Amino acid sequence: MELKEKKILITGGTSGLGFSVAKSLIKKGCLVNVIGRSEDNIKKAKKIISSKSFKAFKGDVRNYEEIKRITDKVGRIDILINNAGVWLKGKLQDYSCSKIDEIIDVNLKGVIYTTKLVLPGMIKRNEGFILNVSSTSGITPKNEQTVYCASKYGVTGFTNSLKKDLLSTNIKVAGFYPGGMKTKLFEKAGMPIKNKNWMEPDKVAKVIIFILEQDDQELIIDHLVLNRRRE
Ligand SMILES: NC(=O)c1ccc[n+]([C@@H]2O[C@H](COP(=O)([O-])OP(=O)(O)OC[C@H]3O[C@@H](n4cnc5c(N)ncnc54)[C@H](OP(=O)(O)O)[C@@H]3O)[C@@H](O)[C@H]2O)c1
């Protein structure tokens, strides 16, 4: 797909991988809209990108009405990148129910809600691209990640089913399955990790740009992205 002037929506586009993708897409001449929770990260993102083509909205993907107000404001969306996510590690018996709800609601229901809001416009135009950021935890069981894995396996299942539903259309759906990246995901969850040698989000973003630029309707373009030094 030629990316110039395409209108993009990235959930969780105010930091980490989502922000790296936003920066790359601005360089490609796209109109980039991002959603994030923290005012601080929204301000930082706007300061760094500082372009008329970049808009950052405060919104919580768990709140359907809030996201609807944003998607209504944005209007046409050519490419949706469902990327917002939160992290949790530990033993199931130690999790509170509110923590479990948060992980499932942000990582899984957030993807479903945002897609449900954006899809009708894409169907009307018979055009679009939906890229869902799952994780290696969405295809491989991991120790002490029961709920995080459940949320990401959910994204994988949702993505693959949606892909089937839309096979006869011009709307592409892809899953993206990164391994460990050097972002603040873990720190924000109060569980800092030694991730100095993990993948740079700016490099991983390049793979996403590669996927979006493919225009062959026959290709299945899911990508698993691993750190050679770690995995
Ligand atoms: N880092 C890794 O090793 C890794 C590996 C595999 C997959 N992933 C996945 O990659 C995606 C991006 O994560 P990241 O590593 O880049 O982490 P990150 O830097 O923490 O970015 C996460 C983004 O999601 C936003 N977000 C979180 N909860 C939200 C909510 N309820 N509503 C709206 N936005 C929300 C955050 O906004 P705020 O900053 O305002 O909180 C932030 O912009 C996630 O889906 C994550 O599960 C990460």
PDB file of C-alpha atoms in Angstrom, residues 67-151:
ATOM      1  CA  ILE A  67     -13.211   5.695  21.804  1.00  0.00           C
ATOM      2  CA  LYS A  68     -16.337   6.252  19.689  1.00  0.00           C
ATOM      3  CA  ARG A  69     -16.081  10.017  20.296  1.00  0.00           C
ATOM      4  CA  ILE A  70     -12.467   9.884  19.075  1.00  0.00           C
ATOM      5  CA  THR A  71     -13.141   7.738  15.996  1.00  0.00           C
ATOM      6  CA  ASP A  72     -16.115   9.991  15.115  1.00  0.00           C
ATOM      7  CA  LYS A  73     -13.801  13.014  15.320  1.00  0.00           C
ATOM      8  CA  VAL A  74     -11.073  11.352  13.224  1.00  0.00           C
ATOM      9  CA  GLY A  75     -13.506  10.266  10.482  1.00  0.00           C
ATOM     10  CA  ARG A  76     -12.033   8.112   7.706  1.00  0.00           C
ATOM     11  CA  ILE A  77      -9.422   5.643   8.951  1.00  0.00           C
ATOM     12  CA  ASP A  78      -7.389   3.776   6.326  1.00  0.00           C
ATOM     13  CA  ILE A  79      -5.140   1.895   8.713  1.00  0.00           C
ATOM     14  CA  LEU A  80      -5.954   0.839  12.268  1.00  0.00           C
ATOM     15  CA  ILE A  81      -3.126  -0.368  14.494  1.00  0.00           C
ATOM     16  CA  ASN A  82      -4.459  -1.918  17.689  1.00  0.00           C
ATOM     17  CA  ASN A  83      -1.427  -1.657  19.912  1.00  0.00           C
ATOM     18  CA  ALA A  84      -2.476  -0.413  23.375  1.00  0.00           C
ATOM     19  CA  GLY A  85      -1.515  -2.937  26.000  1.00  0.00           C
ATOM     20  CA  VAL A  86      -0.680  -3.496  29.644  1.00  0.00           C
ATOM     21  CA  TRP A  87       1.511  -6.096  31.279  1.00  0.00           C
ATOM     22  CA  LEU A  88       1.054  -8.526  34.158  1.00  0.00           C
ATOM     23  CA  LYS A  89       3.239 -11.331  35.423  1.00  0.00           C
ATOM     24  CA  GLY A  90       2.810 -13.521  38.486  1.00  0.00           C
ATOM     25  CA  LYS A  91       0.843 -16.414  39.895  1.00  0.00           C
ATOM     26  CA  LEU A  92      -2.876 -16.510  39.111  1.00  0.00           C
ATOM     27  CA  GLN A  93      -3.791 -17.083  42.763  1.00  0.00           C
ATOM     28  CA  ASP A  94      -2.104 -13.797  43.664  1.00  0.00           C
ATOM     29  CA  TYR A  95      -3.928 -11.608  41.115  1.00  0.00           C
ATOM     30  CA  SER A  96      -6.863  -9.464  42.205  1.00  0.00           C
ATOM     31  CA  CYS A  97     -10.006  -9.726  40.089  1.00  0.00           C
ATOM     32  CA  SER A  98      -9.718  -6.033  39.201  1.00  0.00           C
ATOM     33  CA  LYS A  99      -6.204  -6.653  37.818  1.00  0.00           C
ATOM     34  CA  ILE A 100      -7.480  -9.589  35.755  1.00  0.00           C
ATOM     35  CA  ASP A 101     -10.305  -7.403  34.401  1.00  0.00           C
ATOM     36  CA  GLU A 102      -7.852  -4.625  33.511  1.00  0.00           C
ATOM     37  CA  ILE A 103      -5.577  -6.926  31.492  1.00  0.00           C
ATOM     38  CA  ILE A 104      -8.425  -8.597  29.585  1.00  0.00           C
ATOM     39  CA  ASP A 105     -10.294  -5.318  29.078  1.00  0.00           C
ATOM     40  CA  VAL A 106      -7.318  -3.326  27.752  1.00  0.00           C
ATOM     41  CA  ASN A 107      -5.458  -6.016  25.801  1.00  0.00           C
ATOM     42  CA  LEU A 108      -8.420  -7.897  24.358  1.00  0.00           C
ATOM     43  CA  LYS A 109     -11.680  -5.976  24.658  1.00  0.00           C
ATOM     44  CA  GLY A 110      -9.879  -2.746  23.666  1.00  0.00           C
ATOM     45  CA  VAL A 111      -8.868  -4.379  20.373  1.00  0.00           C
ATOM     46  CA  ILE A 112     -12.398  -5.685  19.779  1.00  0.00           C
ATOM     47  CA  TYR A 113     -14.089  -2.359  20.651  1.00  0.00           C
ATOM     48  CA  THR A 114     -11.791  -0.215  18.501  1.00  0.00           C
ATOM     49  CA  THR A 115     -12.048  -2.596  15.556  1.00  0.00           C
ATOM     50  CA  LYS A 116     -15.849  -2.671  15.871  1.00  0.00           C
ATOM     51  CA  LEU A 117     -15.874   1.137  15.683  1.00  0.00           C
ATOM     52  CA  VAL A 118     -13.515   1.450  12.714  1.00  0.00           C
ATOM     53  CA  LEU A 119     -14.636  -1.527  10.624  1.00  0.00           C
ATOM     54  CA  PRO A 120     -17.983  -0.170   9.260  1.00  0.00           C
ATOM     55  CA  GLY A 121     -16.188   2.721   7.481  1.00  0.00           C
ATOM     56  CA  MET A 122     -13.661   0.309   5.983  1.00  0.00           C
ATOM     57  CA  ILE A 123     -16.444  -2.017   4.831  1.00  0.00           C
ATOM     58  CA  LYS A 124     -18.283   0.910   3.232  1.00  0.00           C
ATOM     59  CA  ARG A 125     -15.162   1.887   1.272  1.00  0.00           C
ATOM     60  CA  ASN A 126     -14.121  -1.763   0.794  1.00  0.00           C
ATOM     61  CA  GLU A 127     -10.606  -0.755   1.754  1.00  0.00           C
ATOM     62  CA  GLY A 128      -8.422  -0.756   4.829  1.00  0.00           C
ATOM     63  CA  PHE A 129      -5.776  -2.419   6.936  1.00  0.00           C
ATOM     64  CA  ILE A 130      -6.136  -3.627  10.506  1.00  0.00           C
ATOM     65  CA  LEU A 131      -2.945  -4.649  12.276  1.00  0.00           C
ATOM     66  CA  ASN A 132      -3.285  -6.137  15.748  1.00  0.00           C
ATOM     67  CA  VAL A 133      -0.253  -6.170  18.029  1.00  0.00           C
ATOM     68  CA  SER A 134      -0.393  -9.421  19.941  1.00  0.00           C
ATOM     69  CA  SER A 135       2.858 -10.897  21.316  1.00  0.00           C
ATOM     70  CA  THR A 136       4.866 -14.084  21.356  1.00  0.00           C
ATOM     71  CA  SER A 137       2.692 -14.573  24.480  1.00  0.00           C
ATOM     72  CA  GLY A 138      -0.244 -14.782  22.050  1.00  0.00           C
ATOM     73  CA  ILE A 139       1.099 -17.937  20.423  1.00  0.00           C
ATOM     74  CA  THR A 140       3.349 -19.572  23.057  1.00  0.00           C
ATOM     75  CA  PRO A 141       2.544 -20.398  26.677  1.00  0.00           C
ATOM     76  CA  LYS A 142       4.817 -18.592  29.150  1.00  0.00           C
ATOM     77  CA  ASN A 143       5.489 -19.099  32.830  1.00  0.00           C
ATOM     78  CA  GLU A 144       3.493 -16.895  35.209  1.00  0.00           C
ATOM     79  CA  GLN A 145       1.709 -15.157  32.345  1.00  0.00           C
ATOM     80  CA  THR A 146      -1.680 -16.890  32.548  1.00  0.00           C
ATOM     81  CA  VAL A 147      -3.800 -13.770  32.229  1.00  0.00           C
ATOM     82  CA  TYR A 148      -1.451 -11.815  29.914  1.00  0.00           C
ATOM     83  CA  CYS A 149      -1.221 -14.895  27.646  1.00  0.00           C
ATOM     84  CA  ALA A 150      -5.010 -15.344  27.787  1.00  0.00           C
ATOM     85  CA  SER A 151      -5.472 -11.730  26.663  1.00  0.00           C
TER      86      SER A 151
END
